[in-house]
XYZ file of C-alpha atoms in Angstrom:
638
model
C -34.758 -16.214 8.020
C -32.020 -14.100 9.597
C -29.720 -17.131 9.875
C -30.283 -18.784 6.508
C -27.647 -21.434 7.016
C -25.710 -22.956 9.904
C -23.233 -25.825 9.842
C -25.158 -27.642 12.552
C -28.690 -27.401 11.094
C -28.061 -26.750 7.417
C -30.567 -24.610 5.508
C -33.582 -23.155 7.283
C -36.738 -25.011 6.056
C -38.640 -21.776 5.436
C -35.715 -20.421 3.490
C -35.736 -23.606 1.382
C -39.337 -22.971 0.453
C -38.548 -19.392 -0.573
C -35.641 -20.691 -2.605
C -37.483 -23.537 -4.358
C -40.760 -21.786 -5.065
C -39.666 -18.179 -5.333
C -36.059 -17.293 -6.042
C -35.098 -20.097 -8.459
C -38.183 -19.879 -10.694
C -37.893 -16.088 -10.785
C -34.217 -16.257 -11.673
C -34.860 -18.826 -14.416
C -37.659 -16.678 -15.816
C -35.457 -13.581 -15.898
C -32.660 -15.465 -17.667
C -35.052 -16.943 -20.253
C -36.679 -13.577 -20.968
C -33.288 -11.935 -21.350
C -32.166 -14.616 -23.764
C -35.333 -14.363 -25.872
C -35.188 -10.589 -25.852
C -31.506 -10.672 -26.665
C -32.096 -12.892 -29.727
C -34.654 -10.440 -31.073
C -33.214 -7.038 -30.273
C -29.681 -7.223 -28.921
C -27.006 -6.264 -31.374
C -23.874 -8.329 -30.909
C -20.799 -6.173 -30.346
C -18.041 -7.426 -32.649
C -14.861 -8.810 -31.105
C -12.089 -6.260 -31.741
C -8.881 -7.040 -33.549
C -5.749 -7.468 -31.410
C -3.833 -4.209 -31.469
C -6.924 -2.022 -31.898
C -6.061 1.548 -30.875
C -9.586 2.351 -29.684
C -9.750 2.902 -25.924
C -11.984 0.107 -24.599
C -12.133 0.368 -20.821
C -15.743 0.861 -19.704
C -17.642 2.032 -16.635
C -19.956 -0.348 -14.785
C -23.339 0.827 -13.494
C -23.497 1.604 -9.765
C -24.582 -1.577 -8.000
C -23.973 -2.318 -4.337
C -25.015 -5.508 -2.567
C -25.122 -5.151 1.209
C -27.102 -6.131 4.293
C -30.054 -8.508 3.861
C -29.608 -8.794 0.092
C -25.982 -9.779 0.599
C -26.963 -12.415 3.171
C -29.559 -13.865 0.786
C -26.856 -14.173 -1.860
C -24.649 -15.936 0.669
C -27.472 -18.314 1.471
C -27.940 -19.156 -2.212
C -24.227 -19.585 -2.844
C -23.875 -22.140 -0.077
C -26.067 -24.580 -1.993
C -24.043 -26.234 -4.785
C -27.072 -26.205 -7.100
C -28.004 -22.547 -6.778
C -24.393 -21.436 -6.296
C -23.304 -22.994 -9.576
C -26.418 -21.686 -11.304
C -25.824 -18.080 -10.173
C -22.088 -18.001 -10.850
C -22.378 -19.898 -14.121
C -24.959 -17.458 -15.443
C -22.955 -14.508 -14.179
C -19.940 -15.757 -16.133
C -21.841 -16.536 -19.342
C -23.630 -13.184 -19.362
C -20.596 -11.079 -18.431
C -17.767 -9.625 -20.541
C -15.621 -12.597 -19.459
C -17.444 -14.715 -22.034
C -15.780 -12.650 -24.802
C -12.225 -13.634 -23.827
C -12.130 -16.881 -25.785
C -13.195 -15.443 -29.156
C -10.691 -12.603 -28.701
C -7.903 -15.017 -27.732
C -8.697 -17.129 -30.816
C -7.476 -14.211 -32.927
C -4.076 -14.241 -31.214
C -1.447 -16.363 -32.930
C 0.581 -16.654 -29.734
C 1.489 -19.338 -27.221
C -0.094 -19.057 -23.763
C 2.087 -17.893 -20.850
C 1.463 -19.716 -17.578
C 3.772 -17.551 -15.496
C 6.422 -14.935 -16.139
C 10.136 -15.812 -16.189
C 11.817 -12.534 -17.176
C 15.523 -12.616 -18.001
C 18.201 -10.089 -18.903
C 20.848 -10.304 -21.565
C 24.403 -11.084 -20.515
C 25.439 -7.502 -21.271
C 22.645 -6.013 -19.142
C 23.417 -8.431 -16.303
C 27.017 -7.173 -16.241
C 25.761 -3.587 -15.877
C 23.536 -4.664 -12.989
C 26.521 -6.359 -11.320
C 28.636 -3.201 -11.552
C 25.811 -1.167 -9.974
C 25.319 -3.802 -7.257
C 29.040 -3.718 -6.425
C 28.803 0.070 -6.143
C 25.873 -0.228 -3.699
C 27.787 -2.726 -1.595
C 30.887 -0.514 -1.555
C 29.138 2.783 -0.805
C 26.343 1.555 1.471
C 22.717 2.613 1.418
C 23.115 5.889 3.335
C 25.380 7.329 0.640
C 22.463 7.104 -1.808
C 20.046 9.013 0.422
C 19.414 12.601 -0.616
C 18.507 14.647 2.483
C 15.008 16.116 2.659
C 14.632 19.867 2.661
C 13.831 21.332 6.068
C 10.258 22.538 6.340
C 7.694 23.242 9.030
C 5.078 20.895 7.584
C 4.135 17.419 8.711
C 6.251 14.442 7.743
C 6.156 10.747 8.579
C 8.975 9.066 10.447
C 11.381 6.895 8.474
C 13.945 4.267 9.485
C 16.772 6.800 9.470
C 14.967 8.705 12.257
C 15.041 5.565 14.425
C 18.675 4.939 13.451
C 19.687 8.458 14.511
C 17.661 8.256 17.730
C 19.355 4.988 18.730
C 22.741 6.374 17.760
C 22.196 9.369 20.059
C 21.599 7.020 22.980
C 18.441 8.900 24.002
C 16.171 5.916 23.383
C 16.541 2.161 22.881
C 14.849 -0.368 20.595
C 13.158 -1.911 23.646
C 11.625 1.432 24.590
C 10.387 1.912 21.025
C 8.956 -1.618 20.893
C 7.069 -1.075 24.153
C 5.717 2.223 22.862
C 4.479 0.587 19.644
C 2.760 -2.133 21.705
C 1.084 0.585 23.811
C 0.043 2.613 20.765
C -1.467 -0.437 19.068
C -3.689 -0.909 22.119
C -4.572 2.787 22.167
C -5.414 2.879 18.451
C -7.603 -0.218 18.598
C -10.308 0.949 20.950
C -13.214 3.370 20.977
C -14.934 4.985 18.009
C -11.615 5.536 16.192
C -10.574 1.867 16.334
C -8.233 1.327 13.356
C -8.795 -2.487 13.394
C -5.544 -3.200 11.568
C -3.323 -5.320 13.872
C -4.511 -8.915 14.320
C -1.619 -10.749 16.055
C 1.206 -9.644 18.353
C 3.479 -12.061 20.237
C 4.782 -9.701 22.903
C 7.492 -11.983 24.289
C 8.962 -12.515 20.819
C 8.951 -8.744 20.225
C 10.711 -8.065 23.518
C 13.326 -10.717 22.825
C 14.178 -9.175 19.435
C 14.329 -5.694 20.986
C 16.661 -6.775 23.816
C 19.039 -8.317 21.284
C 19.025 -5.042 19.346
C 19.639 -3.072 22.571
C 22.735 -5.143 23.195
C 24.122 -4.583 19.693
C 23.614 -0.818 19.909
C 25.170 -0.689 23.382
C 28.253 -2.568 22.153
C 28.525 -0.505 18.957
C 27.781 -3.542 16.827
C 24.535 -2.449 15.223
C 23.746 -4.279 11.991
C 22.762 -1.219 9.957
C 20.000 1.315 9.414
C 17.219 -1.189 10.145
C 18.579 -2.469 13.454
C 15.821 -1.965 16.031
C 13.301 -0.554 13.531
C 9.759 -1.999 14.000
C 7.641 -3.340 11.130
C 4.413 -5.282 10.625
C 3.547 -7.991 8.081
C 0.419 -8.824 6.108
C -1.249 -11.998 7.365
C -0.528 -14.004 4.229
C 3.220 -14.219 4.924
C 4.708 -16.804 7.277
C 6.371 -15.665 10.509
C 7.669 -18.247 12.948
C 5.415 -18.510 16.004
C 2.395 -16.925 14.284
C -0.616 -18.348 12.476
C -0.939 -17.450 8.809
C -4.708 -17.133 8.404
C -5.075 -15.385 5.006
C -7.775 -13.391 6.766
C -9.973 -16.472 7.299
C -11.320 -18.104 10.452
C -9.955 -21.553 9.602
C -6.606 -21.386 7.726
C -3.913 -21.348 10.371
C -5.999 -23.492 12.655
C -4.085 -26.671 13.542
C -6.839 -28.749 11.921
C -6.138 -27.118 8.551
C -2.433 -26.361 8.390
C 0.674 -27.124 10.401
C 2.130 -24.551 12.793
C 4.441 -22.046 11.123
C 7.953 -22.816 12.312
C 9.948 -20.898 9.706
C 9.980 -17.283 8.592
C 9.366 -16.604 4.937
C 12.446 -15.347 3.097
C 11.578 -11.639 3.288
C 11.112 -11.874 7.074
C 14.357 -13.825 7.460
C 16.258 -11.114 5.616
C 14.721 -8.211 7.533
C 15.402 -9.902 10.878
C 18.984 -10.553 9.757
C 19.366 -6.752 9.482
C 18.018 -6.338 13.025
C 14.509 -5.122 12.141
C 11.923 -6.016 14.780
C 8.906 -8.007 13.592
C 5.930 -6.624 15.530
C 3.370 -9.143 14.257
C 0.568 -9.609 11.736
C -1.907 -7.128 10.271
C -5.296 -7.521 8.646
C -5.957 -8.550 5.051
C -9.133 -8.912 3.065
C -10.128 -12.564 3.382
C -8.098 -14.617 0.891
C -7.145 -11.371 -0.826
C -10.288 -11.498 -2.942
C -11.302 -7.818 -2.828
C -9.652 -4.459 -3.288
C -11.797 -2.812 -0.562
C -9.991 -4.368 2.412
C -12.930 -5.254 4.656
C -12.697 -8.367 6.830
C -15.851 -9.783 8.486
C -13.851 -11.881 10.957
C -11.249 -9.422 12.262
C -12.950 -6.086 11.587
C -12.720 -3.492 8.840
C -9.407 -1.595 8.894
C -10.098 2.160 8.840
C -8.288 4.635 6.655
C -6.559 6.987 9.150
C -7.249 9.955 6.846
C -10.530 11.869 7.255
C -11.603 9.506 10.063
C -14.216 11.109 12.318
C -16.873 9.923 14.735
C -19.447 9.967 11.927
C -17.414 9.239 8.777
C -14.961 6.492 7.914
C -13.324 5.343 4.680
C -11.942 2.063 3.359
C -8.192 1.537 3.575
C -8.140 -0.513 0.364
C -7.027 -4.088 -0.009
C -6.053 -6.588 0.267
C -2.987 -5.279 2.177
C -5.268 -3.018 4.195
C -3.613 -3.459 7.584
C -0.140 -2.982 6.098
C -1.157 0.423 4.738
C -2.920 1.554 7.916
C -0.050 0.802 10.331
C 2.284 2.931 8.191
C -0.131 5.774 7.414
C -1.140 6.066 11.091
C 2.521 6.323 12.141
C 2.782 3.100 14.163
C 5.777 1.885 12.093
C 7.828 3.386 9.233
C 7.334 0.413 6.906
C 5.412 -2.828 6.563
C 5.245 -5.824 4.231
C 2.312 -6.434 1.922
C 1.405 -8.742 -0.930
C 0.226 -7.779 -4.408
C -1.533 -10.022 -6.951
C -3.942 -7.428 -8.321
C -2.890 -4.081 -6.883
C -3.047 -5.186 -3.255
C 0.048 -3.184 -2.272
C -0.382 -0.174 -4.542
C -4.126 0.430 -4.098
C -4.163 0.638 -0.264
C -0.877 2.561 -0.345
C -2.514 5.148 -2.597
C -5.749 5.329 -0.604
C -3.836 5.782 2.674
C -1.196 8.195 1.349
C 1.945 6.028 1.579
C 4.419 4.478 -0.876
C 3.868 0.941 -2.182
C 6.199 -1.107 -4.386
C 5.150 -4.221 -6.292
C 8.477 -5.706 -7.511
C 9.226 -7.779 -10.607
C 7.645 -11.234 -10.333
C 9.986 -13.362 -8.197
C 12.313 -10.468 -7.285
C 11.479 -10.908 -3.586
C 11.409 -14.683 -3.069
C 8.789 -16.672 -1.201
C 9.642 -20.030 0.373
C 6.356 -20.822 2.107
C 4.285 -23.733 0.740
C 0.877 -22.040 0.659
C -0.120 -18.883 -1.222
C -3.189 -17.379 -2.837
C -2.023 -16.595 -6.382
C 1.064 -18.437 -7.647
C 1.628 -16.682 -10.961
C 0.465 -13.183 -10.023
C 1.487 -12.501 -6.448
C 4.534 -10.682 -5.098
C 5.584 -9.492 -1.671
C 6.798 -5.946 -1.319
C 7.309 -2.971 0.992
C 4.786 -0.311 1.979
C 6.502 2.678 3.521
C 6.014 6.221 4.670
C 8.837 7.393 2.408
C 10.581 6.308 -0.775
C 13.854 5.941 1.159
C 12.315 3.247 3.355
C 10.797 1.589 0.297
C 14.248 1.446 -1.316
C 15.964 0.262 1.868
C 13.521 -2.548 2.652
C 13.459 -3.546 -1.023
C 17.236 -4.056 -1.315
C 17.225 -6.070 1.912
C 14.411 -8.417 0.838
C 15.189 -8.808 -2.886
C 17.472 -11.401 -4.457
C 17.323 -15.049 -5.417
C 16.721 -17.859 -2.940
C 17.669 -21.499 -3.467
C 14.207 -22.677 -2.310
C 12.232 -20.290 -4.504
C 12.126 -21.405 -8.131
C 10.521 -18.163 -9.337
C 13.382 -16.124 -7.874
C 16.135 -17.935 -9.768
C 18.216 -16.417 -12.585
C 17.519 -12.839 -11.549
C 20.143 -10.094 -11.914
C 21.877 -8.472 -8.914
C 19.914 -5.955 -6.834
C 21.073 -2.342 -7.017
C 20.045 1.332 -6.744
C 21.844 2.804 -9.737
C 21.277 6.603 -9.970
C 18.845 6.566 -7.035
C 20.518 9.734 -5.736
C 20.424 11.475 -9.157
C 17.060 13.196 -8.783
C 17.846 16.824 -9.592
C 17.533 15.965 -13.275
C 15.658 13.151 -15.013
C 16.700 14.169 -18.521
C 17.737 10.590 -19.252
C 14.222 9.271 -18.455
C 11.351 9.001 -20.959
C 7.878 8.560 -19.467
C 5.031 7.108 -21.548
C 1.576 8.664 -21.142
C -1.651 7.163 -22.547
C -3.898 10.216 -22.197
C -7.291 8.497 -22.470
C -6.251 5.956 -19.841
C -4.734 8.552 -17.497
C -7.853 10.719 -17.607
C -10.370 7.882 -17.126
C -10.777 8.701 -13.426
C -12.228 11.280 -11.044
C -11.405 14.857 -12.026
C -9.451 15.538 -8.815
C -7.191 12.577 -9.593
C -6.618 13.364 -13.279
C -5.822 16.973 -12.345
C -3.245 15.925 -9.723
C -1.634 13.318 -12.001
C -1.380 15.654 -15.001
C 0.087 18.386 -12.818
C 2.753 15.997 -11.545
C 3.574 14.838 -15.091
C 4.020 18.496 -16.031
C 6.266 19.132 -13.004
C 8.433 16.130 -13.828
C 8.863 17.592 -17.301
C 9.454 21.224 -16.295
C 11.305 20.851 -12.987
C 13.123 17.553 -13.541
C 13.550 17.638 -17.361
C 11.939 14.225 -17.864
C 10.862 13.499 -21.440
C 7.165 12.779 -22.023
C 6.007 10.547 -24.890
C 2.426 9.818 -25.915
C 1.677 6.070 -26.159
C -1.247 3.712 -26.760
C -1.978 0.430 -24.977
C -4.399 -1.659 -27.092
C -7.199 -3.932 -25.848
C -6.823 -2.932 -22.199
C -10.226 -4.256 -21.186
C -9.321 -7.739 -22.450
C -6.048 -7.669 -20.550
C -7.942 -6.595 -17.428
C -10.437 -9.473 -17.767
C -7.651 -11.973 -18.458
C -5.955 -10.933 -15.218
C -9.202 -11.212 -13.245
C -9.933 -14.654 -14.690
C -6.466 -16.053 -13.960
C -6.337 -14.760 -10.391
C -9.886 -15.994 -9.661
C -8.896 -19.464 -10.897
C -5.738 -19.588 -8.806
C -7.467 -18.427 -5.633
C -10.376 -20.826 -6.104
C -7.981 -23.737 -6.618
C -6.033 -22.881 -3.463
C -9.308 -22.999 -1.549
C -10.337 -26.312 -3.114
C -8.986 -28.498 -0.323
C -10.951 -26.521 2.278
C -14.136 -26.023 0.276
C -16.322 -28.897 1.457
C -15.739 -28.303 5.149
C -15.138 -24.551 5.298
C -16.925 -22.746 2.444
C -19.668 -21.808 4.904
C -17.039 -20.095 7.082
C -16.134 -17.611 4.350
C -17.340 -14.023 4.172
C -20.055 -13.608 1.540
C -18.035 -11.477 -0.882
C -15.167 -13.976 -0.706
C -17.571 -16.881 -1.171
C -18.926 -15.225 -4.326
C -15.454 -14.521 -5.745
C -14.223 -18.067 -5.137
C -17.489 -19.620 -6.368
C -17.046 -17.619 -9.564
C -13.450 -18.881 -9.848
C -14.682 -22.472 -9.656
C -16.781 -21.894 -12.803
C -13.768 -21.113 -14.989
C -12.831 -23.903 -17.412
C -9.436 -24.965 -18.695
C -10.411 -23.472 -22.069
C -11.095 -20.095 -20.441
C -7.823 -20.206 -18.513
C -5.930 -21.126 -21.688
C -7.492 -18.147 -23.495
C -6.581 -15.777 -20.657
C -3.001 -17.081 -20.725
C -2.773 -16.274 -24.460
C -3.957 -12.737 -23.708
C -1.259 -12.566 -21.036
C 1.344 -13.314 -23.710
C -0.184 -10.553 -25.864
C -0.014 -8.093 -22.957
C 3.645 -8.967 -22.254
C 4.506 -8.517 -25.928
C 2.737 -5.140 -25.960
C 4.617 -3.871 -22.904
C 7.932 -5.209 -24.183
C 7.514 -3.198 -27.383
C 6.484 -0.081 -25.454
C 9.521 -0.303 -23.184
C 11.734 -0.133 -26.251
C 10.646 3.508 -26.616
C 9.997 4.602 -22.997
C 11.600 3.902 -19.616
C 8.409 4.171 -17.570
C 4.650 4.288 -18.049
C 2.634 6.599 -15.795
C -1.005 6.307 -14.678
C -3.056 7.216 -11.631
C -2.990 4.459 -9.026
C -6.803 4.459 -8.743
C -9.723 5.943 -10.641
C -11.249 7.138 -7.348
C -10.121 7.975 -3.831
C -11.114 5.846 -0.850
C -14.815 4.850 -0.829
C -16.784 5.550 2.298
C -17.209 2.631 4.706
C -20.893 2.828 5.615
C -22.579 1.406 8.705
C -24.478 -1.221 6.727
C -21.186 -2.811 5.566
C -19.367 -2.894 8.906
C -20.376 -6.427 9.906
C -20.766 -8.469 6.713
C -18.973 -6.229 4.219
C -20.349 -5.569 0.756
C -20.063 -6.435 -2.911
C -19.450 -3.196 -4.785
C -18.286 -4.198 -8.246
C -18.126 -0.681 -9.651
C -15.961 0.654 -6.812
C -13.728 -2.424 -6.964
C -13.196 -2.030 -10.722
C -12.470 1.690 -10.400
C -9.984 1.128 -7.567
C -8.077 -1.509 -9.557
C -8.408 0.019 -13.040
C -4.681 0.769 -13.314
C -3.232 -2.090 -11.274
C -3.666 -5.279 -13.302
C -0.970 -4.852 -15.995
C 1.903 -5.123 -13.540
C 0.596 -8.421 -12.168
C -0.442 -9.878 -15.514
C 2.960 -9.129 -17.073
C 5.149 -9.484 -13.970
C 6.666 -5.993 -14.278
C 7.455 -3.767 -11.282
C 5.233 -0.820 -10.344
C 5.190 1.782 -7.603
C 2.543 4.087 -6.142
C 3.578 7.444 -4.662
C 1.306 9.992 -2.923
C 0.872 13.279 -4.818
C -1.948 15.144 -3.099
C -5.438 15.110 -1.653
C -8.996 15.484 -2.917
C -11.686 17.824 -1.547
C -12.462 15.322 1.261
C -8.814 15.318 2.401
C -8.347 11.797 1.025
C -4.955 10.890 -0.521
C -4.288 10.612 -4.268
C -1.549 8.391 -5.700
C 0.403 8.300 -8.957
C 1.721 5.018 -10.382
C 4.740 4.185 -12.523
C 5.495 0.899 -14.346
C 8.949 -0.159 -15.538
C 10.302 -3.117 -17.463
C 11.399 -6.241 -15.589
C 14.129 -5.753 -12.954
C 14.075 -1.933 -13.222
C 12.919 -1.197 -9.691
C 15.896 1.170 -9.358
C 14.414 3.435 -12.054
C 10.994 3.387 -10.362
C 12.539 4.287 -7.012
C 14.587 7.103 -8.512
C 11.581 8.741 -10.200
C 9.421 8.147 -7.104
C 12.036 9.936 -4.987
C 11.968 12.845 -7.469
C 8.170 13.015 -7.111
C 8.552 12.991 -3.343
C 11.116 15.806 -3.503
C 8.809 17.954 -5.644
C 6.106 17.576 -2.963
C 8.257 18.113 0.142
C 6.373 20.113 2.765
C 2.948 19.393 1.238
C 2.037 16.239 3.163
C -0.828 16.265 5.666
C -1.074 14.601 9.029
C -3.748 11.866 9.128
C -6.608 12.497 11.527
C -5.475 9.400 13.450
C -1.705 9.411 13.971
C 0.351 7.612 16.629
C 4.119 8.191 16.694
C 6.475 5.953 18.720
C 9.197 8.658 18.634
C 8.688 12.035 20.305
C 9.483 15.223 18.366
C 12.627 15.965 20.377
C 14.161 12.700 19.131
C 13.610 13.497 15.448
C 16.153 15.721 13.690
């Protein structure tokens, strides 16, 4: 019974017997007993009123499905009968079943997707700031880092200065990155993060950059700077697989012949696209494991006997930056998938306002939740790549009617006395003690060193907002998979198969209820942002979980770890507001800790300014990852 199911032979006959005469009857019996017992003894928890100030996030019991048990679940899920039975019962007996009665108390219209807009007066202010950015140029906004003897990551300005000195060329850097990718993807310290590299395309881009630098016609700070892209974003000449074995295959989708908008804009500035990096299959988990392309390793605390998850689903995007291969990368975020791996790997991750960075590709995993954004070693590179990629696009309906992109006050970080930061204490402290300590210390430093104002706030019914987000994203991902389901569901990793099977159980009534809760969440944040400029939380409730041997091949389902990693991420996606994660320290295992800030729609410039202030407070305190590969030698870095 090791191979319970194959496409050629179907279900193993012995396994069928176990299923029909063992597993199904036992499962039915357990469900019946629970229902009878529940009718007699279980006290029904009342549905709370909307706006209740009682903190309602809860901890799940530790439960981890891995190895043989995970494979048995996969076997059961691949049968429509047992798969629907398991997922249907999971839904009905989970907290998700309480969404509809809660939503019935909301006298609000449902929101299908976010279309944030600014007033005419605010738009004029944005235009003035955008004109100032265009006039001054990005470099005038960059506050120089203090000189220190500690470790620091490379940033795009280091490459810019190295090329300007004439001591190295973009082609030499590109070749070195290619070499380092090979070096970092072998042996016991294999990072398993890069999945596709078209070497001839890379060399062609680099030669073109060489020529511009030689002629003094460089396009700007990014000319010749290498970057990688999450494998959910289209790049001409590459397959977009979404981490699967079958999407991107010519039988499933057409060849990609056009870059997505963010890639077009980066290439137009001379940045060199180095290829694709790993993602959790279909973006369905926050852990970042991929059974088809390997599990990307967190470059921090990586030893011959211990390894940690990089986080997901933009796992590869975080690893290539944290390990030094490139100064920035592009990720995607529909449920924390930029911010969570950025935090776990000790880099900066920005999830922009919904639609701020346009997408023009026809296929995606989560239409109303997902955004593309930068993951960078420094806030400067986050800001630089953001202003290049952001802005409306005629082919992207969600990007229309947005205000001009700018960096107003980005360089004003000595004092934040015009910034009010909202803190929900119970929420902030609902995490590991090492994280709450680091976050509270940084909040105090922002107040004492940068004169930021701190205001206590309350966010009601958080657990219902969290479940509404999970339900909507599960529905959208399951629907995107619908056209492939009959032929390719058996090709999915087991954790992805479970997540998408669960999504297929969600009814239109459930989705409608979740969309009403989304409206409630947007209304709540809108009212909060009338009194504060930002809201602060940890990025995660725990640091990176350990990647154990028993999960290396097939992965795992670890609901508790997944919930704790994404505890603070969902609001930004549900409400379409921008959020940023910035590293602020390390725990006792030398694993990174991140702090997160939310802002109202279109206020990425405020996030970036405060993030740069956080970075300045911590200058000289960063630590070199145990696996680090730099394409620039020390003598080329000022």
